[in-house]
XYZ file of C-alpha atoms in Angstrom:
771
model
C -8.898 8.457 41.800
C -8.629 12.137 40.807
C -11.508 14.592 41.455
C -12.481 14.962 37.780
C -12.267 11.229 37.112
C -14.328 10.518 40.228
C -16.995 13.025 39.203
C -17.256 11.630 35.670
C -17.461 8.059 36.973
C -20.048 9.155 39.536
C -22.200 10.788 36.844
C -21.965 7.968 34.308
C -22.627 5.196 36.836
C -25.568 7.128 38.329
C -27.071 7.646 34.866
C -26.592 3.982 34.009
C -28.075 2.837 37.334
C -31.241 4.921 36.965
C -31.656 4.009 33.296
C -31.322 0.297 34.061
C -33.658 0.640 37.046
C -36.303 2.392 34.950
C -35.887 -0.206 32.189
C -36.455 -2.988 34.725
C -39.468 -1.293 36.298
C -41.032 -0.583 32.893
C -40.560 -4.103 31.565
C -41.798 -5.745 34.755
C -44.913 -3.583 34.487
C -45.481 -4.970 30.986
C -44.544 -8.593 31.736
C -46.619 -8.755 34.939
C -49.197 -5.982 34.891
C -50.719 -7.202 38.169
C -47.518 -6.494 40.107
C -47.700 -3.214 42.038
C -45.037 -0.470 41.879
C -44.112 -0.969 45.551
C -43.451 -4.670 44.920
C -41.209 -4.063 41.917
C -39.392 -1.267 43.779
C -38.813 -3.595 46.735
C -37.420 -6.326 44.443
C -35.087 -3.828 42.756
C -33.911 -2.503 46.139
C -33.283 -6.030 47.420
C -31.014 -6.807 44.467
C -29.149 -3.500 44.746
C -28.551 -3.931 48.492
C -27.505 -7.543 47.912
C -24.897 -6.320 45.445
C -23.730 -3.756 48.002
C -23.362 -6.435 50.677
C -21.644 -8.818 48.287
C -19.240 -6.381 46.651
C -18.272 -3.918 49.425
C -16.713 -4.065 52.857
C -16.772 -1.516 55.694
C -14.269 -1.158 58.560
C -13.030 1.654 60.821
C -10.061 2.277 63.063
C -10.447 4.537 66.084
C -7.588 6.888 66.849
C -6.502 5.966 70.374
C -3.397 8.110 70.825
C -4.972 10.122 73.577
C -7.383 7.555 74.976
C -5.305 4.409 75.386
C -5.452 4.739 79.151
C -9.125 5.649 79.147
C -11.104 2.579 78.175
C -14.384 4.363 78.905
C -13.706 7.025 76.275
C -12.628 4.369 73.822
C -15.823 2.393 74.378
C -17.937 5.531 73.973
C -16.166 6.388 70.738
C -16.688 2.915 69.331
C -20.341 2.954 70.433
C -20.852 6.272 68.675
C -19.260 4.917 65.484
C -21.393 1.772 65.613
C -24.520 3.909 66.069
C -23.546 6.100 63.091
C -22.900 2.993 61.034
C -26.321 1.525 61.828
C -28.024 4.842 61.015
C -26.097 5.129 57.735
C -26.965 1.545 56.765
C -30.697 1.871 57.529
C -30.941 5.266 55.834
C -29.149 3.937 52.731
C -31.548 1.003 52.399
C -34.659 3.120 52.966
C -33.559 5.969 50.680
C -32.731 3.471 47.915
C -36.182 1.920 48.283
C -37.954 5.295 48.168
C -35.948 6.343 45.104
C -36.880 3.114 43.302
C -40.511 3.461 44.345
C -40.487 7.003 42.996
C -39.023 5.727 39.711
C -41.845 3.183 39.546
C -44.415 5.957 39.990
C -42.958 8.619 37.708
C -40.264 9.247 35.100
C -36.562 8.998 36.000
C -35.977 12.621 35.035
C -38.701 13.817 37.420
C -37.349 11.747 40.302
C -33.841 13.114 39.825
C -35.159 16.644 39.370
C -36.968 16.576 42.723
C -33.800 15.225 44.335
C -32.131 18.457 43.273
C -33.613 19.816 46.496
C -31.210 17.692 48.527
C -28.911 20.655 49.385
C -31.695 22.352 51.335
C -32.505 19.178 53.233
C -28.812 18.558 53.903
C -28.244 22.119 55.087
C -31.180 21.944 57.480
C -30.116 18.516 58.732
C -26.562 19.741 59.296
C -27.905 22.773 61.118
C -30.045 20.596 63.412
C -27.453 17.822 63.898
C -24.282 19.867 64.340
C -25.681 23.330 65.040
C -23.700 24.864 62.175
C -25.155 28.203 60.981
C -25.936 28.773 57.297
C -23.843 31.368 55.500
C -25.239 34.257 53.445
C -24.360 32.507 50.162
C -26.282 29.423 51.253
C -29.392 31.489 52.057
C -29.200 33.079 48.588
C -28.314 29.988 46.584
C -30.663 27.398 48.042
C -33.932 29.144 47.026
C -32.585 29.501 43.485
C -31.651 25.826 43.314
C -35.010 24.747 44.730
C -37.019 27.109 42.524
C -35.184 25.903 39.443
C -35.805 22.295 40.444
C -39.546 22.873 40.875
C -39.811 24.545 37.462
C -37.714 21.761 36.006
C -40.141 19.043 37.125
C -42.986 20.048 34.837
C -44.055 22.411 32.102
C -46.817 23.422 34.515
C -45.035 24.245 37.799
C -48.252 25.610 39.293
C -49.978 22.240 39.015
C -50.634 21.214 42.603
C -51.647 17.739 41.522
C -48.308 17.217 39.771
C -46.252 18.808 42.549
C -47.840 16.574 45.177
C -47.887 13.360 43.145
C -46.807 10.152 44.845
C -43.559 9.917 42.881
C -42.548 13.430 43.939
C -43.377 12.817 47.612
C -41.346 9.605 47.574
C -38.373 11.396 45.998
C -38.560 14.092 48.675
C -38.623 11.395 51.369
C -35.515 9.891 49.830
C -33.858 13.323 50.055
C -34.387 13.467 53.813
C -33.054 9.954 54.358
C -29.986 10.591 52.190
C -29.174 13.748 54.160
C -29.256 11.777 57.425
C -27.186 8.998 55.841
C -24.524 11.424 54.665
C -24.294 13.064 58.086
C -23.864 9.650 59.699
C -21.183 8.655 57.179
C -19.410 11.979 57.724
C -19.281 11.089 61.404
C -17.756 7.745 60.488
C -15.085 9.489 58.411
C -13.776 11.062 61.626
C -13.230 7.511 62.883
C -11.193 6.567 59.827
C -13.975 4.746 57.978
C -12.717 2.390 55.289
C -15.448 1.661 52.757
C -14.428 0.033 49.533
C -14.765 -2.924 47.188
C -14.392 -6.334 48.727
C -11.314 -8.301 47.650
C -12.684 -11.386 45.965
C -10.923 -14.646 45.534
C -11.126 -16.161 42.082
C -13.567 -18.763 43.362
C -16.018 -16.206 44.790
C -15.834 -14.060 41.663
C -16.398 -17.094 39.478
C -19.440 -18.101 41.508
C -20.916 -14.575 41.160
C -20.429 -14.480 37.390
C -21.611 -18.068 37.045
C -24.811 -17.382 38.986
C -25.600 -14.351 36.819
C -25.023 -16.291 33.605
C -27.105 -19.195 34.947
C -30.039 -16.934 35.833
C -29.987 -15.165 32.466
C -29.712 -18.465 30.598
C -32.648 -19.896 32.527
C -34.839 -16.868 31.804
C -33.807 -16.913 28.145
C -34.772 -20.585 27.884
C -38.135 -19.902 29.541
C -38.723 -17.227 26.883
C -37.884 -19.684 24.098
C -40.474 -22.187 25.332
C -43.039 -19.390 25.841
C -43.355 -19.874 29.591
C -42.455 -16.253 30.346
C -42.822 -13.029 28.365
C -40.332 -12.066 25.667
C -39.294 -9.075 27.745
C -38.208 -11.143 30.744
C -34.546 -11.478 29.737
C -34.326 -7.727 29.218
C -35.931 -7.130 32.623
C -33.528 -9.485 34.445
C -30.481 -8.115 32.609
C -31.390 -4.523 33.487
C -32.023 -5.604 37.095
C -28.536 -7.105 37.462
C -26.850 -4.161 35.727
C -28.720 -1.694 37.928
C -27.394 -3.501 40.992
C -23.817 -3.332 39.701
C -24.026 0.356 38.792
C -25.721 1.122 42.128
C -22.702 -0.251 43.974
C -20.339 1.754 41.761
C -21.929 5.154 42.187
C -22.663 4.603 45.903
C -19.005 3.773 46.587
C -17.783 6.832 44.701
C -20.342 9.050 46.426
C -19.602 7.962 50.007
C -15.914 7.022 49.856
C -14.496 9.631 47.484
C -16.783 12.648 47.096
C -18.209 12.784 50.625
C -14.752 12.255 52.184
C -13.423 15.354 50.405
C -16.460 17.630 50.959
C -18.832 18.577 53.741
C -22.407 17.323 53.577
C -23.912 20.419 51.935
C -21.105 20.711 49.371
C -21.553 17.023 48.612
C -25.248 17.685 48.033
C -24.408 20.576 45.705
C -21.999 18.347 43.770
C -24.826 15.842 43.621
C -27.000 18.525 42.024
C -24.495 19.047 39.229
C -24.247 15.302 38.748
C -28.032 14.858 38.680
C -28.534 17.717 36.260
C -26.101 16.042 33.889
C -27.880 12.718 34.403
C -31.267 14.309 33.644
C -29.835 15.984 30.546
C -28.574 12.593 29.407
C -32.039 11.140 30.024
C -33.520 13.868 27.833
C -30.990 13.383 25.070
C -31.454 9.601 25.147
C -35.199 10.102 24.590
C -36.445 8.910 27.985
C -38.336 12.164 28.273
C -38.940 15.174 26.034
C -37.518 18.483 27.223
C -39.054 21.899 26.736
C -37.796 25.450 27.060
C -39.438 25.640 30.500
C -37.277 22.720 31.650
C -34.138 24.466 30.464
C -35.136 27.737 32.174
C -35.577 25.848 35.447
C -32.118 24.351 35.193
C -30.663 27.739 34.304
C -32.036 29.169 37.539
C -30.694 26.182 39.467
C -27.285 26.700 37.833
C -27.235 30.338 38.927
C -27.911 29.162 42.475
C -25.050 26.698 42.206
C -22.744 29.425 40.973
C -23.603 31.602 43.987
C -23.006 28.693 46.354
C -19.652 27.710 44.835
C -18.449 31.301 44.897
C -19.408 31.704 48.556
C -17.930 28.354 49.504
C -14.671 29.081 47.714
C -14.328 32.456 49.478
C -15.070 30.901 52.855
C -12.584 28.083 52.395
C -9.877 30.472 51.183
C -10.311 32.670 54.262
C -10.348 29.662 56.557
C -7.208 28.217 55.046
C -5.281 31.506 55.130
C -6.278 32.189 58.735
C -6.255 28.774 60.393
C -3.685 26.563 58.681
C -1.700 26.352 61.927
C -4.674 25.089 63.917
C -4.533 21.470 64.922
C -8.102 20.747 63.810
C -7.222 21.593 60.206
C -3.982 19.736 59.924
C -5.473 17.161 57.587
C -7.583 19.562 55.521
C -6.396 20.187 51.978
C -6.917 23.881 51.263
C -7.828 24.362 47.631
C -10.370 26.351 45.697
C -12.222 25.482 42.525
C -11.211 27.796 39.646
C -14.274 29.791 38.686
C -13.519 29.453 34.993
C -13.749 25.661 35.181
C -16.976 25.766 37.133
C -18.659 28.081 34.656
C -17.396 26.029 31.698
C -19.030 22.998 33.318
C -22.303 24.839 33.933
C -22.315 26.272 30.390
C -21.727 22.858 28.857
C -24.436 21.343 31.017
C -27.053 23.941 30.066
C -26.061 23.851 26.409
C -26.701 20.118 26.434
C -30.167 20.584 27.877
C -31.072 23.538 25.643
C -30.009 21.399 22.720
C -32.227 18.545 23.881
C -35.195 20.861 24.572
C -37.666 20.613 21.687
C -34.984 18.746 19.739
C -37.475 17.292 17.260
C -38.894 20.709 16.392
C -35.476 22.322 16.078
C -34.270 19.482 13.915
C -37.293 19.801 11.657
C -36.877 23.545 11.280
C -33.181 23.221 10.479
C -33.748 20.304 8.127
C -36.535 21.981 6.180
C -34.802 25.342 5.979
C -31.409 23.938 4.998
C -32.746 21.499 2.436
C -35.035 23.990 0.776
C -32.386 26.684 0.823
C -29.792 24.356 -0.721
C -32.180 23.382 -3.456
C -33.087 27.013 -4.078
C -29.443 28.108 -4.291
C -27.944 25.084 -6.039
C -30.902 23.852 -8.104
C -32.867 26.960 -9.011
C -33.498 25.436 -12.413
C -35.286 22.519 -10.710
C -38.857 21.855 -11.843
C -41.238 18.987 -11.386
C -44.119 17.623 -13.391
C -47.119 18.234 -11.144
C -49.088 15.474 -12.846
C -46.313 12.977 -12.191
C -45.622 13.950 -8.579
C -49.300 13.962 -7.753
C -49.376 10.234 -8.471
C -45.872 9.108 -7.630
C -43.304 10.995 -5.580
C -39.904 9.571 -6.469
C -37.973 11.482 -3.805
C -36.764 9.086 -1.131
C -34.090 11.280 0.438
C -34.281 11.213 4.243
C -37.457 9.125 4.294
C -37.826 6.503 7.012
C -39.987 3.436 7.460
C -42.900 3.252 9.858
C -43.076 0.319 12.321
C -45.241 -1.415 9.712
C -42.839 -1.011 6.777
C -44.699 1.916 5.204
C -43.114 5.202 4.160
C -42.849 8.325 6.264
C -42.268 10.893 3.529
C -39.165 13.120 3.568
C -39.139 16.906 3.755
C -41.067 18.348 0.766
C -39.030 19.730 -2.117
C -40.937 22.998 -2.393
C -38.649 26.028 -2.491
C -41.433 28.606 -2.590
C -42.383 27.808 1.011
C -38.929 28.436 2.519
C -39.776 31.504 4.575
C -43.239 30.272 5.523
C -41.870 26.968 6.831
C -39.607 28.677 9.352
C -42.421 30.802 10.781
C -44.987 28.041 10.941
C -42.728 25.269 12.252
C -41.625 27.438 15.164
C -45.208 27.890 16.334
C -46.384 26.411 19.628
C -49.600 24.741 18.463
C -50.766 24.150 22.024
C -51.030 27.933 22.356
C -52.462 28.312 18.840
C -54.735 25.256 18.643
C -56.965 26.601 15.863
C -54.180 27.659 13.490
C -52.642 24.277 12.685
C -53.624 24.021 8.997
C -52.010 27.194 7.668
C -49.862 25.346 5.126
C -52.416 22.766 4.016
C -53.684 24.641 0.965
C -50.137 25.187 -0.346
C -49.220 21.480 -0.454
C -49.865 19.833 -3.825
C -48.420 16.290 -3.728
C -49.401 13.279 -1.683
C -45.968 13.143 -0.036
C -46.165 16.800 0.989
C -49.612 16.426 2.528
C -48.807 13.220 4.404
C -45.503 14.637 5.689
C -47.159 17.786 7.002
C -50.067 16.019 8.708
C -47.742 13.483 10.320
C -45.467 16.314 11.485
C -48.427 17.957 13.210
C -49.386 14.689 14.894
C -45.888 14.055 16.196
C -45.228 17.596 17.361
C -48.562 18.143 19.121
C -48.617 14.709 20.748
C -45.033 15.157 21.943
C -46.134 18.312 23.745
C -49.291 16.769 25.193
C -47.521 13.597 26.291
C -45.015 15.751 28.230
C -42.701 12.803 28.783
C -45.371 10.184 29.423
C -44.404 6.820 27.972
C -47.497 4.754 28.831
C -50.994 4.938 27.373
C -54.372 3.241 27.425
C -56.155 3.103 24.058
C -59.916 2.880 24.484
C -62.720 1.916 22.108
C -60.602 1.096 19.040
C -62.484 -0.135 15.974
C -62.912 -3.751 14.886
C -65.946 -3.366 12.583
C -66.019 -3.466 8.779
C -66.184 0.274 8.150
C -62.584 0.220 6.906
C -61.901 3.853 7.796
C -62.233 3.451 11.553
C -59.794 0.510 11.812
C -57.438 2.558 9.602
C -57.652 5.271 12.269
C -56.709 2.663 14.889
C -53.720 1.521 12.835
C -52.577 5.129 12.376
C -52.913 5.822 16.102
C -50.827 2.770 17.001
C -48.184 3.703 14.408
C -47.809 7.203 15.863
C -47.583 5.867 19.415
C -44.818 3.493 18.329
C -43.065 6.379 16.622
C -43.180 8.315 19.909
C -41.977 5.295 21.929
C -45.224 5.098 23.891
C -46.232 1.700 25.287
C -49.912 0.714 25.246
C -50.427 -0.867 28.682
C -54.144 -1.534 28.140
C -56.563 -1.425 25.214
C -60.155 -2.402 24.567
C -62.138 -2.460 21.342
C -65.654 -1.203 20.675
C -68.096 -3.335 22.639
C -65.345 -4.714 24.898
C -64.803 -1.522 26.904
C -67.318 -2.994 29.324
C -67.500 -2.850 33.108
C -65.233 -5.875 33.592
C -62.461 -4.629 31.305
C -62.689 -1.045 32.528
C -62.342 -2.314 36.115
C -59.205 -4.133 34.997
C -57.959 -0.929 33.358
C -58.566 0.999 36.563
C -56.497 -1.527 38.536
C -53.657 -1.250 36.027
C -53.780 2.561 36.259
C -52.971 2.364 39.974
C -49.439 1.426 38.970
C -49.000 4.809 37.297
C -49.747 8.439 37.990
C -50.793 11.409 35.894
C -47.193 12.163 34.921
C -46.541 8.745 33.384
C -49.882 7.548 31.926
C -52.296 9.100 29.421
C -55.774 7.935 28.347
C -56.456 7.919 24.587
C -59.901 7.638 23.014
C -60.460 6.388 19.453
C -60.860 8.965 16.723
C -63.529 8.888 14.013
C -66.724 10.578 12.913
C -69.092 9.549 15.669
C -69.080 12.562 18.009
C -72.717 13.502 18.826
C -74.031 11.594 15.781
C -73.848 8.141 17.425
C -75.057 8.364 21.059
C -73.800 4.943 22.144
C -70.182 5.992 21.602
C -70.659 9.190 23.616
C -72.073 7.233 26.555
C -69.137 4.813 26.360
C -66.682 7.709 26.459
C -68.582 9.200 29.422
C -67.893 6.043 31.452
C -64.205 6.198 30.615
C -63.885 9.913 31.372
C -65.605 9.471 34.736
C -63.438 6.460 35.581
C -60.114 8.279 34.947
C -60.751 11.896 36.022
C -57.194 12.407 37.308
C -55.413 11.315 34.137
C -54.894 13.516 31.072
C -57.092 12.292 28.218
C -57.070 12.898 24.470
C -60.060 12.228 22.239
C -58.340 11.648 18.901
C -59.475 13.502 15.782
C -63.266 13.519 15.403
C -65.927 15.012 13.160
C -69.143 16.208 14.747
C -72.168 14.848 12.910
C -75.129 16.964 13.954
C -78.437 15.942 12.369
C -82.110 16.122 13.263
C -82.211 12.797 15.098
C -79.433 13.820 17.498
C -80.451 17.394 18.369
C -81.794 16.256 21.744
C -78.668 14.144 22.354
C -76.544 17.264 21.912
C -77.599 18.499 25.376
C -76.264 15.302 26.943
C -73.030 15.719 24.983
C -72.630 19.203 26.441
C -72.630 17.618 29.894
C -70.208 14.870 28.838
C -67.569 17.000 27.090
C -67.784 20.473 28.647
C -65.536 21.766 31.432
C -63.185 18.784 31.391
C -59.855 20.267 32.426
C -57.939 17.039 31.751
C -59.569 16.406 28.348
C -58.237 17.539 24.965
C -60.462 16.987 21.924
C -58.985 16.914 18.414
C -61.452 18.130 15.763
C -60.542 17.088 12.232
C -62.234 19.900 10.280
C -63.121 23.544 10.884
C -66.852 22.923 10.730
C -66.618 20.443 13.612
C -64.250 22.758 15.486
C -66.817 25.569 15.294
C -69.536 23.314 16.700
C -67.257 22.149 19.512
C -66.332 25.737 20.421
C -70.020 26.556 20.623
C -71.205 23.531 22.589
C -68.202 22.300 24.648
C -66.876 25.260 26.684
C -64.158 24.785 29.280
C -62.469 21.908 27.406
C -59.251 22.151 25.373
C -59.973 21.902 21.644
C -57.523 21.592 18.744
C -57.846 21.460 14.963
C -55.978 18.255 14.056
C -55.984 15.961 10.984
C -57.375 12.432 10.894
C -55.230 9.886 12.738
C -55.120 7.438 9.782
C -52.361 9.652 8.343
C -50.115 8.117 11.001
C -49.715 5.100 8.702
C -47.681 7.119 6.205
C -47.511 6.614 2.439
C -48.683 3.176 1.328
C -47.235 1.671 -1.882
C -49.551 -0.030 -4.327
C -49.085 -3.764 -3.823
C -51.548 -5.116 -6.419
C -52.608 -4.181 -9.960
C -56.088 -2.673 -10.428
C -58.970 -4.732 -11.759
C -61.210 -1.780 -12.767
C -60.799 1.636 -14.331
C -62.889 3.178 -11.562
C -63.542 1.906 -8.042
C -66.671 3.681 -6.781
C -67.443 3.625 -3.044
C -71.127 4.367 -2.569
C -72.490 4.311 0.962
C -76.164 3.625 1.694
C -76.499 4.752 5.329
C -77.754 7.926 6.955
C -74.659 9.942 6.013
C -75.236 9.521 2.263
C -76.681 12.370 0.213
C -78.675 9.836 -1.872
C -77.161 10.850 -5.232
C -77.725 8.670 -8.304
C -75.094 6.738 -10.232
C -75.329 7.691 -13.928
C -75.183 5.274 -16.827
C -71.645 3.895 -17.219
C -70.008 4.051 -20.688
C -69.376 0.621 -22.158
C -65.665 1.323 -22.635
C -65.129 1.690 -18.853
C -64.790 -0.990 -16.219
C -66.453 0.373 -13.077
C -67.156 -1.307 -9.729
C -69.871 0.378 -7.618
C -70.406 -0.738 -4.025
C -69.597 -0.121 -0.385
C -66.649 -1.632 1.439
C -68.845 -2.662 4.375
C -69.674 -5.850 2.456
C -66.012 -6.494 1.568
C -65.582 -8.730 4.604
C -62.316 -9.437 6.394
C -61.008 -12.541 8.113
C -60.857 -12.114 11.886
C -57.549 -12.099 13.754
C -56.607 -13.860 16.961
C -56.926 -10.607 18.917
C -59.122 -7.514 18.482
C -56.062 -5.415 17.599
C -55.019 -7.866 14.883
C -58.572 -7.805 13.530
C -58.455 -4.002 13.419
C -55.240 -4.054 11.366
C -56.581 -6.754 9.020
C -59.679 -4.658 8.297
C -57.630 -1.485 7.774
C -55.293 -3.082 5.242
C -58.204 -4.861 3.579
C -59.612 -1.384 2.974
C -56.345 -0.367 1.319
C -56.562 -3.448 -0.913
C -60.193 -2.632 -1.741
C -59.204 0.797 -3.079
C -56.306 -0.564 -5.153
C -58.825 -2.416 -7.325
C -59.376 0.856 -9.224
C -56.999 2.888 -11.379
C -58.860 5.899 -9.976
C -61.412 6.121 -7.166
C -64.761 7.823 -6.646
C -65.819 8.003 -3.000
C -68.520 9.474 -0.814
C -66.779 8.114 2.294
C -64.216 10.370 3.963
C -61.729 7.547 4.454
C -62.052 6.564 0.833
C -60.483 9.986 0.287
C -57.899 9.711 3.114
C -56.699 6.209 2.211
C -56.531 7.182 -1.468
C -54.238 10.040 -0.436
C -52.007 7.560 1.421
C -51.962 5.298 -1.653
C -51.418 8.166 -4.102
C -54.494 7.195 -6.152
C -56.204 10.036 -8.090
C -59.791 10.272 -6.893
C -63.059 12.187 -6.857
C -64.920 13.143 -3.653
C -68.695 13.368 -3.628
C -69.819 15.705 -0.868
C -72.771 14.911 1.413
C -74.940 18.005 1.885
C -76.387 19.183 4.226
C -73.632 17.782 6.485
C -70.657 18.619 4.194
C -68.380 16.216 6.022
C -66.039 15.622 3.082
C -65.796 19.192 1.803
C -65.087 20.530 5.282
C -62.235 18.080 5.755
C -60.845 18.770 2.274
C -60.907 22.536 2.828
C -59.132 22.031 6.141
C -56.308 19.707 5.036
C -56.185 18.538 1.394
C -57.457 21.458 -0.705
C -54.080 21.835 -2.419
C -53.872 18.270 -3.755
C -53.718 18.313 -7.534
C -54.996 14.756 -8.060
C -58.327 15.113 -6.214
C -61.593 16.748 -7.279
C -64.656 17.638 -5.176
C -68.154 17.322 -6.682
C -71.744 16.964 -5.427
C -73.488 14.716 -7.992
C -72.914 11.316 -9.554
C -72.770 12.765 -13.067
C -70.022 15.196 -12.103
C -68.134 12.415 -10.343
C -68.083 10.135 -13.388
C -67.053 12.989 -15.680
C -64.174 14.063 -13.418
C -63.006 10.479 -12.921
C -62.685 10.039 -16.680
C -60.643 13.236 -16.832
C -58.317 11.890 -14.109
C -57.912 8.639 -16.051
C -56.858 10.599 -19.118
C -54.647 13.024 -17.184
C -52.678 10.347 -15.339
C -52.924 7.533 -17.889
C -49.142 7.290 -18.393
C -48.495 6.931 -14.663
C -51.307 4.617 -13.572
C -50.875 0.813 -13.553
C -52.755 -1.166 -16.154
C -55.814 -3.261 -15.386
C -55.397 -7.000 -14.903
C -56.633 -8.755 -18.104
C -60.137 -10.160 -17.706
């Protein structure tokens, strides 16, 4: 096997092994949530070592030319080789276990990034074991490699909690064991170690394949009869594949790469391989990369360049000076062309830079290119604002949500070309109060929904920082249709971001028993792999029971990052005293980020909740995407009129006889219950969408009557609720540009504006079902 072929095979098999291992560990965590990470790591290690034992063979032949007459020396040599072999075997098993345990505790990219520090460990081990001094190039290069690796692990390299997490410590332990293993194997190479694949007879090979097929068939059948989880076959398949790929990359590493290089150079080659593996993990979507990640790898690459240059110079001098020496008779004197090395490094970094913030870059390019093309090629293009406000016929580049709804494509608005580029390149985490700059310039339902979904995806991608597991707390299962719609939107966005919900509890069921269960589940994760998510809504401060529930959750998971999804603050006379308790609950929470869904609420949060990260973010129900009308209306006007404490107590005027108007609240529009709380939440949310479709146009004094009408594309009138101004504050923040909505304060104004909307959009609205 040639050097380049060996390196490529080493990289690909290592990537495949770690991907399959992570897939197994993730699915086992879902199938059997009670199983601990150490147990799953031990099972994975057992299978991988079994494959090694089954598929490889190890022998050595001692050179006895000079010791044939000296049996004592021969015995000592064989004893030394046996000791090295035992050390190598034990270290291989233990290092494999620690690597798998680290993968079970953190993301694969983080585990491999920490293992970039292996050259330092190997150099120190070689210095202690063989007494070999470190060269100047090693002293210069190793700090660069290590520093780059540390920066590469996290967007926050100064986070002590992250740097000392269990997954990182386990990966570092694996580094030490691998260095000792490699030194022991290098000692075996001097005794003519022969490590390679075992020669199977057809019968043995057939038994191996037959056993694998039998196991997979059995698990598949157990899935069919619902005895085991639907993910079990995937878990077992990834387990077997991980074992096979583990054997492949271990053989290449110890028999090909390590035979040709010294221990430190092998570790440096391992760095290049692992960097490529991590880049592949980023590109495949296993983790999201940032510019900080790429900077860290750039520094590490500079360190590698220094090391390779120094090593090449040293080898060239050694070869030119000592080729006649007996101890170098079997050494092949070659040097790596610098041009090839730097081409490799450049390609590697280009791959990572490309993967860093790939979603944002893609959005910027897509928006800019599409709008520019339309501006240049279709400058005569014009659209009927009345038509597009009701029905956007552009389906280019749109995709479907996990629930079959539409995620709108890039808006066709040429006038915003330059503004898009500036705004889309913004880091909203650093500018958390400037997220709605474009809202007032968006006029169609598709444009608004696209922009608000883009903000959700981009901000959550940054806050997740590669985490792929979440707990969703306090989701809604009551008949206020807006709150379950928020739940459905939250779940849709999490699916879009490939985040698995490992635990959830609905309002009233986030009790002591279930939270204790959640705490036990959280022990299988750490702060780099799990995030806590709290239900959005309009109950911050205004409904004390929800604040006390969130307090329990925040106190139970202080070490995990937590997001309180988009909320409005409802501050009224009855809750003024409760505000002081809310200050204690929500202030100075370093791990908490609160989304505020309007500027009025954001101002109150800035005043009362210091020391906690705050962001202006739209309502989470927009995560559902655009919803097509699925039923004809039964009324000209569907009027949602609430009768609780948030109503402004306006009066409904006399209705003209030529209009069919339904007036009522959707709280009484009851929904059948599902088999699970989450199913119930979705049933209520989509029942709310059906409720609104009963009108050709809508009048609403509920905020989610407005939001769901936007998703449906139904023209509607908002009645504000002074003195709280919940609806007007949200509309000013996010939907002020919509051309098919009107804001009023009285019932008379609402009826008048609704009739104008009926006339304006008459040709585009569906007809009423005959009575």
